[in-house]
XYZ file of C-alpha atoms in Angstrom:
147
model
C -10.957 -11.019 -11.784
C -11.644 -14.161 -9.836
C -11.257 -14.109 -6.071
C -10.010 -11.345 -3.810
C -7.292 -9.071 -5.151
C -5.064 -6.488 -3.535
C -3.499 -3.905 -5.785
C -0.209 -2.254 -4.871
C 0.333 1.300 -6.112
C 2.802 4.129 -5.600
C 2.078 7.740 -6.398
C 5.603 8.695 -7.478
C 5.469 10.468 -10.856
C 1.667 10.738 -10.871
C -0.743 13.570 -10.391
C -3.703 13.009 -8.086
C -5.931 12.762 -11.176
C -3.690 10.088 -12.734
C -3.544 8.215 -9.444
C -7.325 8.218 -8.999
C -7.808 7.240 -12.646
C -5.563 4.173 -12.171
C -7.620 3.170 -9.136
C -10.897 3.619 -11.010
C -9.596 1.592 -13.954
C -9.201 -1.358 -11.569
C -12.463 -0.698 -9.697
C -10.668 -0.063 -6.392
C -13.113 0.630 -3.571
C -10.705 1.192 -0.665
C -7.197 2.650 -0.520
C -5.121 1.586 2.475
C -2.246 4.001 2.986
C 0.757 2.080 4.318
C 3.001 5.098 4.802
C 4.073 5.432 8.420
C 3.161 9.123 8.284
C 0.571 10.049 5.628
C 2.180 13.317 4.624
C 3.788 14.308 1.357
C 5.565 17.241 -0.213
C 3.804 16.276 -3.428
C 0.618 18.288 -3.710
C -2.549 16.321 -3.047
C -0.973 13.235 -1.486
C -1.135 14.169 2.179
C -3.847 12.371 4.118
C -6.636 14.972 4.179
C -6.325 16.125 0.575
C -5.952 12.585 -0.748
C -8.877 11.358 1.324
C -11.027 14.202 -0.055
C -10.020 13.501 -3.679
C -10.760 9.799 -3.280
C -14.073 10.469 -1.559
C -15.228 12.581 -4.508
C -14.811 9.471 -6.672
C -16.482 7.105 -4.205
C -13.241 5.508 -3.003
C -12.733 5.044 0.737
C -9.414 5.845 2.433
C -7.774 4.242 5.458
C -4.398 4.962 6.984
C -2.649 1.898 8.430
C 0.478 3.059 10.296
C 1.127 -0.462 11.643
C 2.208 -1.305 8.083
C 4.409 1.770 7.681
C 8.143 1.420 7.099
C 10.112 2.860 10.040
C 12.539 5.656 9.214
C 15.579 3.614 10.317
C 14.739 0.906 7.736
C 14.526 3.277 4.775
C 18.266 3.449 3.957
C 18.193 -0.163 2.698
C 15.570 0.773 0.135
C 17.294 4.037 -0.796
C 20.624 2.247 -1.345
C 19.046 -0.453 -3.520
C 19.346 -3.239 -0.941
C 15.651 -4.069 -1.314
C 15.807 -7.668 -0.104
C 17.463 -6.596 3.139
C 14.918 -3.808 3.556
C 11.989 -6.196 3.052
C 13.455 -8.788 5.440
C 14.132 -6.137 8.057
C 10.619 -4.716 7.631
C 9.021 -8.123 8.314
C 11.167 -8.519 11.439
C 10.246 -5.022 12.639
C 6.555 -5.415 11.843
C 5.877 -7.635 14.836
C 2.532 -8.809 16.116
C 0.806 -5.472 15.471
C 1.817 -5.627 11.808
C 0.680 -9.228 11.494
C -2.690 -8.239 12.953
C -2.901 -5.352 10.477
C -2.144 -7.697 7.572
C -4.906 -10.027 8.764
C -7.319 -7.091 8.838
C -6.141 -6.006 5.386
C -6.808 -9.528 4.089
C -10.323 -9.469 5.557
C -10.937 -6.110 3.901
C -9.699 -7.514 0.566
C -12.095 -10.431 0.889
C -14.991 -7.953 1.154
C -13.947 -5.209 -1.297
C -11.380 -4.266 -3.922
C -8.366 -2.816 -2.110
C -5.199 -1.001 -3.110
C -2.297 -0.388 -0.765
C -0.501 2.905 -1.253
C 2.983 4.247 -0.642
C 5.287 6.656 -2.450
C 7.581 4.462 -4.559
C 6.038 3.679 -7.930
C 7.856 0.340 -8.332
C 6.523 -1.921 -5.586
C 9.684 -4.062 -5.633
C 11.633 -0.989 -4.502
C 9.199 -0.372 -1.637
C 8.167 -2.036 1.605
C 4.782 -2.736 -0.064
C 6.464 -5.814 -1.570
C 7.109 -7.100 1.964
C 3.505 -6.412 2.979
C 2.088 -8.197 -0.059
C 4.639 -11.015 0.163
C 3.730 -11.668 3.784
C 0.049 -11.599 2.867
C 0.536 -13.982 -0.051
C 2.269 -16.470 2.237
C -0.433 -16.207 4.903
C -3.419 -15.961 2.557
C -2.442 -17.515 -0.791
C -5.995 -17.214 -2.141
C -5.611 -13.413 -2.253
C -4.094 -12.306 -5.518
C -1.611 -9.425 -5.468
C -1.270 -7.145 -8.490
C 1.350 -4.389 -8.659
C 0.066 -1.488 -10.732
C 2.691 0.155 -12.954
């Protein structure tokens, strides 16, 4: 792949092994968790266990709560009003979120990065807002949604 790339991946419907395998297939070096709270009822996807599983495979883990979707914005995504949810997320993100996206872009320029959330389809998730904002601000960074 030419130039910096950010992958977008959700763990819905995957085991930890399948998730890590998808990352390895794309030579991901750093996972940036964009869940507001890095906890999960799905075994292996809470922060500590996920970080340990990734570390065993040589993949770094970072949690970035400034890019997490606030609870009060989730109903738009759950009801299928994705465009409204993404627009609202960008408005809620504020300066702290913009700073976090700038730092994410710098990380992507130095290593292969994947951003992580729950929803498997990135268009149904706030990850699409994160990557859309990044694409507008840093068009040289390619965004690839992993199936």
